[in-house]
Structures are given as C-alpha cells and as structure tokens.
mmCIF file of C-alpha atoms and ligand atoms in Angstrom:
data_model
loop_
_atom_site.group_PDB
_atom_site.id
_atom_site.type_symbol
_atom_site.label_atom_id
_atom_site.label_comp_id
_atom_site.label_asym_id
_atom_site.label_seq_id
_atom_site.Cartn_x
_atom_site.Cartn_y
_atom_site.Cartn_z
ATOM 1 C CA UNK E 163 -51.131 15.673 -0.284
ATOM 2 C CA UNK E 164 -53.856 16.571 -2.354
ATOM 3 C CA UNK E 165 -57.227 14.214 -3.041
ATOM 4 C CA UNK E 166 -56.420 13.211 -6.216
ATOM 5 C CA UNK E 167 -52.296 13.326 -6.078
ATOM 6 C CA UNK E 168 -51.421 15.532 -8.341
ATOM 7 C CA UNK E 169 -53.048 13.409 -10.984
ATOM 8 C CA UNK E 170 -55.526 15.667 -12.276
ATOM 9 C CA UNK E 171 -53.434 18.827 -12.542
ATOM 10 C CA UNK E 172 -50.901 16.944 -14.263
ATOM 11 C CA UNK E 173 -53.087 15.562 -16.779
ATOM 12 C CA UNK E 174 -54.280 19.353 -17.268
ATOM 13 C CA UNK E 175 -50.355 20.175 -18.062
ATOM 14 C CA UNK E 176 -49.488 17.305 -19.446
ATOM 15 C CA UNK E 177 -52.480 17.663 -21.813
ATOM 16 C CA UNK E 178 -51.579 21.376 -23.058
ATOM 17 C CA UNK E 179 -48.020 20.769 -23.805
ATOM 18 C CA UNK E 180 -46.777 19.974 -27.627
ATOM 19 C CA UNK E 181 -42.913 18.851 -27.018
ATOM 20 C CA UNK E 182 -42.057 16.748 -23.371
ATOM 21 C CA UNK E 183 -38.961 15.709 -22.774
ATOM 22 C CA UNK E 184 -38.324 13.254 -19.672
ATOM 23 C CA UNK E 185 -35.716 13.655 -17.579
ATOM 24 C CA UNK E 186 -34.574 10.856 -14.989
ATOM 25 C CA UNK E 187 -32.135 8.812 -12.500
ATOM 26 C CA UNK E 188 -31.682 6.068 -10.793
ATOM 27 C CA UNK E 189 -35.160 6.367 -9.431
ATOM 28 C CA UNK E 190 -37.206 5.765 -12.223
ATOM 29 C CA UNK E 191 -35.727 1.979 -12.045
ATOM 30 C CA UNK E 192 -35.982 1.348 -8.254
ATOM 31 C CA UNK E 193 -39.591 -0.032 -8.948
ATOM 32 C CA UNK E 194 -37.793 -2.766 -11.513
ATOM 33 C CA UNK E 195 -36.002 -3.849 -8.455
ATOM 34 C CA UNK E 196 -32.729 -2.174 -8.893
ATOM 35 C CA UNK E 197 -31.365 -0.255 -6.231
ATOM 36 C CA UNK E 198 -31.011 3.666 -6.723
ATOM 37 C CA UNK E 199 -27.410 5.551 -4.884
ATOM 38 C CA UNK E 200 -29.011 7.818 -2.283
ATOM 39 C CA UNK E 201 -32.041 6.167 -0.838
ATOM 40 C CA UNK E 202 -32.216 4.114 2.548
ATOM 41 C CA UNK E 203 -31.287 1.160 0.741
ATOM 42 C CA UNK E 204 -29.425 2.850 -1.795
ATOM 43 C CA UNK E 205 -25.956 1.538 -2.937
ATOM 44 C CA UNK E 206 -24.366 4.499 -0.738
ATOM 45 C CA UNK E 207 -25.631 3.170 2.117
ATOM 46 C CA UNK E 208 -24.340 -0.274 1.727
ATOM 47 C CA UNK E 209 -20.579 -0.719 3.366
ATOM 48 C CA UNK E 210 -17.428 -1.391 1.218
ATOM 49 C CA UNK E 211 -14.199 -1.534 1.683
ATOM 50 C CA UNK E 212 -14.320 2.103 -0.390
ATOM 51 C CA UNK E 213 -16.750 4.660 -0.483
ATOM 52 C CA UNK E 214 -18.710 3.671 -3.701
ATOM 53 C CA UNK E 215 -18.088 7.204 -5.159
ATOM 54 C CA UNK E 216 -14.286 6.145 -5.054
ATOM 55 C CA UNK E 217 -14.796 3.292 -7.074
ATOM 56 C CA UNK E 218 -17.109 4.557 -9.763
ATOM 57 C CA UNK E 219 -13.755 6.962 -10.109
ATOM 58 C CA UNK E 220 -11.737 6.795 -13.091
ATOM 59 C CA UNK E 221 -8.613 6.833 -11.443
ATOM 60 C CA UNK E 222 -9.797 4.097 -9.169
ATOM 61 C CA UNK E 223 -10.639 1.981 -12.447
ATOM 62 C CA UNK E 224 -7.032 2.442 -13.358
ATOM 63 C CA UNK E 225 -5.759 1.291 -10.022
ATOM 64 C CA UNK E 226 -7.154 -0.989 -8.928
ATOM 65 C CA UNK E 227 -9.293 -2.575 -12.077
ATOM 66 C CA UNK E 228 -9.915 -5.538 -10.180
ATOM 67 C CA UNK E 229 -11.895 -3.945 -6.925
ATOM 68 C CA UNK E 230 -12.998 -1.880 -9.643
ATOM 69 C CA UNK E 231 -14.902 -4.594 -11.808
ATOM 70 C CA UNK E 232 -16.382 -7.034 -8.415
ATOM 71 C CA UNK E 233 -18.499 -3.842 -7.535
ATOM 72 C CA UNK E 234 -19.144 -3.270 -11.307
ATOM 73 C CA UNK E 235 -20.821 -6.808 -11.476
ATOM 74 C CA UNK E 236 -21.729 -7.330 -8.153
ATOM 75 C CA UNK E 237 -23.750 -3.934 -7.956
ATOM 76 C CA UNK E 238 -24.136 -2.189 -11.321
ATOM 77 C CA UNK E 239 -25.223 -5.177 -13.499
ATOM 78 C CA UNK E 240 -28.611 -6.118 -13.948
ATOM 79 C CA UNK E 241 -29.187 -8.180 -16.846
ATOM 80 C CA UNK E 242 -32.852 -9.544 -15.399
ATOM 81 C CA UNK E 243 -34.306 -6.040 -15.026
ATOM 82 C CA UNK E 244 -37.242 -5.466 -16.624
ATOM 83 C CA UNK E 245 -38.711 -1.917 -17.504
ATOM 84 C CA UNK E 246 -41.714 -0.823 -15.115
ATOM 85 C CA UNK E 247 -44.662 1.150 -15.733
ATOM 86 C CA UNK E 248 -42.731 4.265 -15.891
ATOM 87 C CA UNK E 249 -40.269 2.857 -18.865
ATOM 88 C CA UNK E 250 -43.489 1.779 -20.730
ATOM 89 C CA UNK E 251 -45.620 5.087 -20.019
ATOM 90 C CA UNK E 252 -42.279 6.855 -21.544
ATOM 91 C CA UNK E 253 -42.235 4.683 -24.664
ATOM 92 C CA UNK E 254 -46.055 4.421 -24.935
ATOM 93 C CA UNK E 255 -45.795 8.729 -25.284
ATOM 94 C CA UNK E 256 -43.407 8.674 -27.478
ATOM 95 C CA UNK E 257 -45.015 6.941 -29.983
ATOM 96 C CA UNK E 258 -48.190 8.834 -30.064
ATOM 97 C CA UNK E 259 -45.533 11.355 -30.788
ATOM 98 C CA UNK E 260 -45.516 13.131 -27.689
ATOM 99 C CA UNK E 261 -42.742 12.739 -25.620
ATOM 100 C CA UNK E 262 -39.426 14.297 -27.881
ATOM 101 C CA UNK E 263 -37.059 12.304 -25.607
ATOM 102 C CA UNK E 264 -35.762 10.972 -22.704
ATOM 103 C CA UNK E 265 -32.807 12.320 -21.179
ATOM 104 C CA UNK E 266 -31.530 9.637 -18.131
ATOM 105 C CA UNK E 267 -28.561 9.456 -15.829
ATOM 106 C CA UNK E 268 -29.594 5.386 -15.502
ATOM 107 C CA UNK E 269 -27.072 3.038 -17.659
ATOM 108 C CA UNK E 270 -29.195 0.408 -17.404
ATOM 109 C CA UNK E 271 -30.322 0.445 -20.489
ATOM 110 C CA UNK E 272 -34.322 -0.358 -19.289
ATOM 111 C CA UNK E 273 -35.356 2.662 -21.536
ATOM 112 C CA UNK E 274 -34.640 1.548 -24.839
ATOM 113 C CA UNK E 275 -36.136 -2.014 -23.481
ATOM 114 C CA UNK E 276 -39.660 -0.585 -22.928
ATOM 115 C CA UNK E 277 -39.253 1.332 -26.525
ATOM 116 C CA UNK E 278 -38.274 4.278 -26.166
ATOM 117 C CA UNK E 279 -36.059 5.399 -29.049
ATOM 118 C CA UNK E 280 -35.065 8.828 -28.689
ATOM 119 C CA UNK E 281 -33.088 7.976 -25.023
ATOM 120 C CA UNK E 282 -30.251 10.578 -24.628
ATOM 121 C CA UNK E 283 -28.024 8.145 -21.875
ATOM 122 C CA UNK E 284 -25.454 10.728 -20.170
ATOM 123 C CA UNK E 285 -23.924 8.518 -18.023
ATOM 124 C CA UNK E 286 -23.398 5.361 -20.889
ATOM 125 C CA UNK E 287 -24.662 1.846 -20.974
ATOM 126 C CA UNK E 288 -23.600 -1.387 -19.434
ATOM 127 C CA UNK E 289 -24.674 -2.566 -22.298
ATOM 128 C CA UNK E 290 -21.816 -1.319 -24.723
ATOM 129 C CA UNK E 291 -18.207 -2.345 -23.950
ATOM 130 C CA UNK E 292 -15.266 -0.805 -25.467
ATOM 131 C CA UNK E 293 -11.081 -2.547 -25.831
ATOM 132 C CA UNK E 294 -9.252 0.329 -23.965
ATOM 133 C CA UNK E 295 -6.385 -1.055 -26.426
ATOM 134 C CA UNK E 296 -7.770 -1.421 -30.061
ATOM 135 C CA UNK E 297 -11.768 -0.169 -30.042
ATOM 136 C CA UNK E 298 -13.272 -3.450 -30.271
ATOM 137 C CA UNK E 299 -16.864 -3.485 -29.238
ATOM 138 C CA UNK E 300 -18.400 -5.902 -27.184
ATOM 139 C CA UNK E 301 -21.802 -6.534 -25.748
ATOM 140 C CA UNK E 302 -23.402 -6.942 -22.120
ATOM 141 C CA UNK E 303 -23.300 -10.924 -22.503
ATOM 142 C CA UNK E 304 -19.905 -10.723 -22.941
ATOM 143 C CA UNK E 305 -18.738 -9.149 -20.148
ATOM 144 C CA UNK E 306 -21.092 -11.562 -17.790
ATOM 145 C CA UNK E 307 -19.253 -14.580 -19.462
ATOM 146 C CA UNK E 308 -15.830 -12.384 -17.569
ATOM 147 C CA UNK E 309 -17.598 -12.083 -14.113
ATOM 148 C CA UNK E 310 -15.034 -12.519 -11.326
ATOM 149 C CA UNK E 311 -12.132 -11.590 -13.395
ATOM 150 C CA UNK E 312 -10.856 -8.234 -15.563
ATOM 151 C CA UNK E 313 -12.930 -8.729 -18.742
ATOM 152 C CA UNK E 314 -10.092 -8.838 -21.864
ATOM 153 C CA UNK E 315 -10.739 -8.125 -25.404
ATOM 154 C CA UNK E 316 -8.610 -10.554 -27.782
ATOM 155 C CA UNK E 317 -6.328 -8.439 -28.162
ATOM 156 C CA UNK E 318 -5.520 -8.384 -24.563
ATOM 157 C CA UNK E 319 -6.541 -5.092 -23.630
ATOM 158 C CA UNK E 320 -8.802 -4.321 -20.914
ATOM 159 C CA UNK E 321 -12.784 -3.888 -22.021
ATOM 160 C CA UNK E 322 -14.148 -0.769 -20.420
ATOM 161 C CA UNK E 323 -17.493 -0.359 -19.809
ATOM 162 C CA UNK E 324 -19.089 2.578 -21.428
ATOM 163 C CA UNK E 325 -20.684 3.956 -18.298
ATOM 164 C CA UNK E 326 -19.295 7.045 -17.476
ATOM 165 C CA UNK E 327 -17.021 7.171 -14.036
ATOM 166 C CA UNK E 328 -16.721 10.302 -11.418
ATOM 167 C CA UNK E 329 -13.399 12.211 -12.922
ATOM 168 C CA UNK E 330 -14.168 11.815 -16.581
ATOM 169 C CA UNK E 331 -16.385 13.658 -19.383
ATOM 170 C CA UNK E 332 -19.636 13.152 -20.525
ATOM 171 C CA UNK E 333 -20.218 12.638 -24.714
ATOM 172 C CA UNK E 334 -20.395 15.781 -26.197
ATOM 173 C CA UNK E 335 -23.008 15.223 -28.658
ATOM 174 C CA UNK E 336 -25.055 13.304 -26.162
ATOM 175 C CA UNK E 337 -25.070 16.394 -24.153
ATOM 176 C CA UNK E 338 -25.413 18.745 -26.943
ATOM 177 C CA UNK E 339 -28.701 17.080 -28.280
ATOM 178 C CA UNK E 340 -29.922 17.174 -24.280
ATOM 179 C CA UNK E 341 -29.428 20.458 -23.869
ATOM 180 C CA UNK E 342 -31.256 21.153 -27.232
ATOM 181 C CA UNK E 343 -34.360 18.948 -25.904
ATOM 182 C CA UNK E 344 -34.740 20.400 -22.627
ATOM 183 C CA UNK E 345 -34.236 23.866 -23.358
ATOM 184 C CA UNK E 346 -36.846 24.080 -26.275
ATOM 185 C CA UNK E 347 -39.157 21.743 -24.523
ATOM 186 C CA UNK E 348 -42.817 23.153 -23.693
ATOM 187 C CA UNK E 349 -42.861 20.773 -20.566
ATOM 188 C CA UNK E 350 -40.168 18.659 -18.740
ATOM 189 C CA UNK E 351 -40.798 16.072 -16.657
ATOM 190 C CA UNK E 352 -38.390 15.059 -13.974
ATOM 191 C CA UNK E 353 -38.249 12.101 -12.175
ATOM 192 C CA UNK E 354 -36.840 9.482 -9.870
ATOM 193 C CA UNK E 355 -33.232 11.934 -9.193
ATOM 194 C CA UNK E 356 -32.199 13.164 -6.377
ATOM 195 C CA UNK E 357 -30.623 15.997 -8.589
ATOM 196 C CA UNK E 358 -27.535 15.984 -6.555
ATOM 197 C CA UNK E 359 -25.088 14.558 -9.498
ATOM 198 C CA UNK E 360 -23.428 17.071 -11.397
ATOM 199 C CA UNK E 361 -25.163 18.223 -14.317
ATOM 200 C CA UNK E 362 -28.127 17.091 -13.376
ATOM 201 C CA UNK E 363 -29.663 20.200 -11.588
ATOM 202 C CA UNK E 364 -28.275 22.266 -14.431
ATOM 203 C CA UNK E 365 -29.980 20.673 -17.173
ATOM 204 C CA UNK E 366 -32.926 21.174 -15.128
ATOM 205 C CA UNK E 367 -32.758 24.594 -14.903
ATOM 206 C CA UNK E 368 -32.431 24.924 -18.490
ATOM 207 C CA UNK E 369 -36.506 24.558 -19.089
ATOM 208 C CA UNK E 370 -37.899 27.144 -19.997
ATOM 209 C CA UNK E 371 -41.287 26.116 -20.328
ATOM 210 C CA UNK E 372 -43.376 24.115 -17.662
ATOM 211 C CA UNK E 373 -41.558 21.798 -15.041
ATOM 212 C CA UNK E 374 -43.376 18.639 -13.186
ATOM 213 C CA UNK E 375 -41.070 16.863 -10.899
ATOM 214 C CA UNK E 376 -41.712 13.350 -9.863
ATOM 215 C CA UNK E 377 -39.494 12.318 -7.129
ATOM 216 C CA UNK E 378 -39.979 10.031 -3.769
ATOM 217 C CA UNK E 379 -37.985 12.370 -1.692
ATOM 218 C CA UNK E 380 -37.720 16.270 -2.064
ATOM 219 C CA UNK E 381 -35.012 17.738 -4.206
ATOM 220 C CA UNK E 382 -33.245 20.572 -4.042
ATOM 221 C CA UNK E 383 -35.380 22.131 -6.649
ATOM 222 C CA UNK E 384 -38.775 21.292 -5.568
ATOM 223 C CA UNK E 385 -39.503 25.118 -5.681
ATOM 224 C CA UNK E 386 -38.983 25.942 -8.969
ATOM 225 C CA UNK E 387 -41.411 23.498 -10.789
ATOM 226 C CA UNK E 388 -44.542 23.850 -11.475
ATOM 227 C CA UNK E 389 -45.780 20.827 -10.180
ATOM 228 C CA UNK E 390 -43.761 18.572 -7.551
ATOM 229 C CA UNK E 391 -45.004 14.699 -7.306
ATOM 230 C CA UNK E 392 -43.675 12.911 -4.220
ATOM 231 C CA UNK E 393 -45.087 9.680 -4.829
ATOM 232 C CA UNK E 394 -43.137 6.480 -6.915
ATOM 233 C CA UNK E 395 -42.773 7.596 -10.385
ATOM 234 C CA UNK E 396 -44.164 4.094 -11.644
ATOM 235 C CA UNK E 397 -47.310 3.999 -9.271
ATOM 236 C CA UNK E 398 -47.950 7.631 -10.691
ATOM 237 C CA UNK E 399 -47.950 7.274 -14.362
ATOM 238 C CA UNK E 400 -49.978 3.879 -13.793
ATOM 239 C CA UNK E 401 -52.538 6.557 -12.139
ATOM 240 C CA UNK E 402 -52.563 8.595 -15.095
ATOM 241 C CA UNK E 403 -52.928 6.354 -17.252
ATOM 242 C CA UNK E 404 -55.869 5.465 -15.704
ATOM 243 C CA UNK E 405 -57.264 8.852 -15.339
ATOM 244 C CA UNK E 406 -56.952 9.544 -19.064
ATOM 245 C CA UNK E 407 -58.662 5.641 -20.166
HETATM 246 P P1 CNA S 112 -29.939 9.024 -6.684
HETATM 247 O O1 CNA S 112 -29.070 10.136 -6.227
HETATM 248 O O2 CNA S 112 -29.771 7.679 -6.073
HETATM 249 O O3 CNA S 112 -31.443 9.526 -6.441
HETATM 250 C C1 CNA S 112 -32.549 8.738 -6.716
HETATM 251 C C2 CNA S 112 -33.788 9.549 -6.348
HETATM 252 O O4 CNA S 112 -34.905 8.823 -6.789
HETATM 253 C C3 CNA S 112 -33.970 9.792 -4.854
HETATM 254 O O5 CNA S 112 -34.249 11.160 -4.634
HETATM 255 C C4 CNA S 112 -35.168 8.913 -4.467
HETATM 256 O O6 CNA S 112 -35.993 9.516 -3.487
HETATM 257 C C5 CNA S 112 -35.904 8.820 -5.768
HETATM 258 N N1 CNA S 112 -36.652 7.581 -5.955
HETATM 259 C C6 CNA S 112 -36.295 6.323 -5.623
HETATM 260 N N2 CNA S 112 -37.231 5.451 -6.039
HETATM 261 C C7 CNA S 112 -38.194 6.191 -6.631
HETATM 262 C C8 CNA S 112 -39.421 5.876 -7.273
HETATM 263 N N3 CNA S 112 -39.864 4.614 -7.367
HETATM 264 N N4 CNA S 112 -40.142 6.889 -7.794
HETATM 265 C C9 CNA S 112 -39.741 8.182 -7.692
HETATM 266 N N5 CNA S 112 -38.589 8.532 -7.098
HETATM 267 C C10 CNA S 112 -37.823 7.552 -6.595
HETATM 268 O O7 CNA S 112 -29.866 8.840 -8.245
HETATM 269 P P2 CNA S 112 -29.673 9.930 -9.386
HETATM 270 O O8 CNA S 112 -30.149 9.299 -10.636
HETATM 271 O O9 CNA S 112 -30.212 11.231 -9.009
HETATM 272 O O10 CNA S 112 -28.088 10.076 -9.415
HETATM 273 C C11 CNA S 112 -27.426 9.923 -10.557
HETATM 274 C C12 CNA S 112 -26.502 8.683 -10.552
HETATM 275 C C13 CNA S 112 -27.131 7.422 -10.096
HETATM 276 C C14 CNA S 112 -26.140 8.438 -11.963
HETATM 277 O O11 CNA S 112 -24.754 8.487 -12.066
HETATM 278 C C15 CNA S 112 -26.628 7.030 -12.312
HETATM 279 O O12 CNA S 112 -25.797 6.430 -13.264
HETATM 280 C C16 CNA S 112 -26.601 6.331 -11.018
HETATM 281 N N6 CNA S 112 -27.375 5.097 -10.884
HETATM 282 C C17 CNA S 112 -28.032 4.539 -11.932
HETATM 283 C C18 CNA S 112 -28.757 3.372 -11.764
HETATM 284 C C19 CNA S 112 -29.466 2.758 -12.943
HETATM 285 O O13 CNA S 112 -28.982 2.835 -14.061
HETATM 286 N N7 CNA S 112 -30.643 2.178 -12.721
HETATM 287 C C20 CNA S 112 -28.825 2.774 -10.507
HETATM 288 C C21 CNA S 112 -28.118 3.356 -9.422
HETATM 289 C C22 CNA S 112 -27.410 4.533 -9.642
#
C-alpha cells in the first residue's frame, strides 16, 4: 500500500473532474452496521434452510411468501441504520454541486438519509411497499407493524416490497437515467461491490472517463480503473476529507 493510501492521488483526480457519479453496493453500508452478501460475515455465509439467493427469487416470493417475508425482516430490514461517513461525504459533494448522482445496488434507503438527492436505487427500497392486488402504497413502518406474518394491504392483497428479487426486471427509467450518468461522467467512483451482481460490472464498464474503485476486497475489475482503493470506503472518504480541510 502506498504512504499516504491512495489519498493524495485521489484528491488530484477527484479535484480535476467536473461531473462524478458514485456507484455502490452493499459495502458502502457495512460500516452502518449492516451486513453486506459476500463478505466473511456476509448474509451468504450465514446458514438457512435455502440458499439466500433462492429466497431473494421471485418465484420463491410466490411460493412460499411466508419463508419469503421471515428472511425479508429478519435480514433485509434495518430501520435503525444510520448513514456513515461515506453516505454523508456523498451528500456533502453533491451539494457543492459536484457529485451528479449516486447510482446504488443498496435498498436501504441510507442514501437519501444522509442527503443525497439525485440516488438512482436499481435494486428498490424497503422503504416503498406496493398491494400486489390494487397499487396501494405503503411505507417502511407499515410493514414492521406486519413482522412475523404476510404483510396485507386492506384490500387483502399481499404488499410487496419494492426491492427488486433475482428473476425479475430492473425499472427502466431508473436504469435509463444510470446509464446516462455513468456513461457521460468525467469520473466514477465505485465502491463497497463486489461487482459480481448482474449489471453491476456492466454499468461499470460504461465510463468512459476516469475510474477510482473503492472496495475492501479485489474485484474483478480492479485492472481497469484508474485508481483501486482497498481500504473501508467510510474510513477513506473520512481521510479525504481531512486531506482537503
Ligand atoms: P456484495 O456482493 O456483498 O459485495 C460487497 C463488497 O463490498 C465486497 O467486495 C466487500 O469486500 C466490500 N466491502 C464490505 N465492506 C466494505 C467497506 N466498509 N468498504 C469498502 N468495501 C467494503 O454486495 P454488492 O452490493 O456488490 O451486491 C449487490 C447486492 C447486494 C444487491 O442486490 C444489494 O441489494 C444487496 N445488498 C444490499 C444491502 C443494503 O442495502 N445495504 C445489504 C446486503 C446486500
């Protein structure tokens, strides 16, 4: 590892670049205590009666709704979160007008809590709820008041998350408007994924100007960026903020 940990040289990127967009997972929230997927002490490594892909699968939701929703609140839920330094580095950037957007795979909604605004969530939000049965929406607080049973709209259809399971589509215009971002971006910053989740890598390789990647582990596209990170994402931008007071 370098002396000064990358810190410097990003500063010198970060510092020439007009439009950053962010790009994260799972990662980026570890540090506000909630587990990532692939990690040691990720979710996948955890034992359930079902491989946790499996569950997170639409077709499991329809089959077996009930398995489906004690992993859902047992494991996905985490209404006590609170954004980290990364979150608030994010939204701190985007105010000075910096950062264009964040583009996350998280659905834990800890973005928009630190104050981000422009937050391009591909994979949904626990916190919005939809009736499979008549469209009614309904919020995160909702659902907790349902824990331990299949949360029902009053119309007595099933309320489905809006997180988006293995087997179904991501939201067009969400991914339209990410594309967009990353593509014309001058500098994209990508942390706390493993990039193993399908479309994350892609959307990565859609930059075409610079690419830092900020990542605990190594990814499978460590190579192609300009500047690779392996420290946690939080810790780091702390560090830079530092560097630039
Ligand atoms: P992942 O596959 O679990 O990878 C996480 C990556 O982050 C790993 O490579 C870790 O090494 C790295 N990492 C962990 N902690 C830190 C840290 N503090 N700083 C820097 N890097 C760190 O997760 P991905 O996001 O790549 O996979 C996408 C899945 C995970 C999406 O479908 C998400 O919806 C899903 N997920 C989201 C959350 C959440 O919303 N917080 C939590 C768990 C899983």
């Amino acid at each position: 590892m370098r002396m000064d940990d990358g810190v410097a040289e990003f500063v010198s990127i970060y510092g020439k670049a007009g439009r950053v967009v962010f790009f994260g997972g799972a990662g980026v929230s570890t540090e506000s205590g909630i587990p990532d997927f692939r990690s040691e002490d990720g979710v996948y490594r955890q034992k359930y009666a079902y491989p946790p892909e499996r569950i997170l699968s639409h077709s499991f939701f329809c089959e077996n709704t009930e398995e489906f929703f004690r992993f859902y609140f047992d494991k996905m839920i985490y209404p006590d979160a609170k954004p980290n330094a990364a979150h608030f580095f994010l939204a701190e950037e985007e105010k000075k007008g910096k950062i264009v957007s964040v583009v996350t795979q998280n659905i834990d909604g800890l973005h928009r809590k630190a104050g981000s605004v422009n937050v391009r969530e591909l994979h949904g939000s626990v916190y919005r709820n939809t009736c499979m049965k008549c469209g009614a929406k309904y919020d995160l607080s909702y659902m907790l008041g349902r824990r331990g049973k299949i949360p029902r709209c009053s119309c007595g259809g099933i309320v489905k998350p809006d997180v988006v399971l293995y087997e179904e589509n991501l939201d067009g215009e969400t991914v339209e408007n990410a594309i967009e971002e990353i593509s014309s971006c001058d500098l994209l910053i990508v942390g706390g994924t493993s990039l193993n989740v399908y479309p994350a890598a892609g959307f990565v390789r859609l930059a075409k100007g610079k690419t830092v990647l900020v990542n605990k582990s190594e990814t499978p596209l460590d190579e192609i960026a300009d500047l690779v990170i392996h420290q946690p994402i939080g810790e780091f931008f702390k560090k830079v903020k530092a560097y630039e007071e």
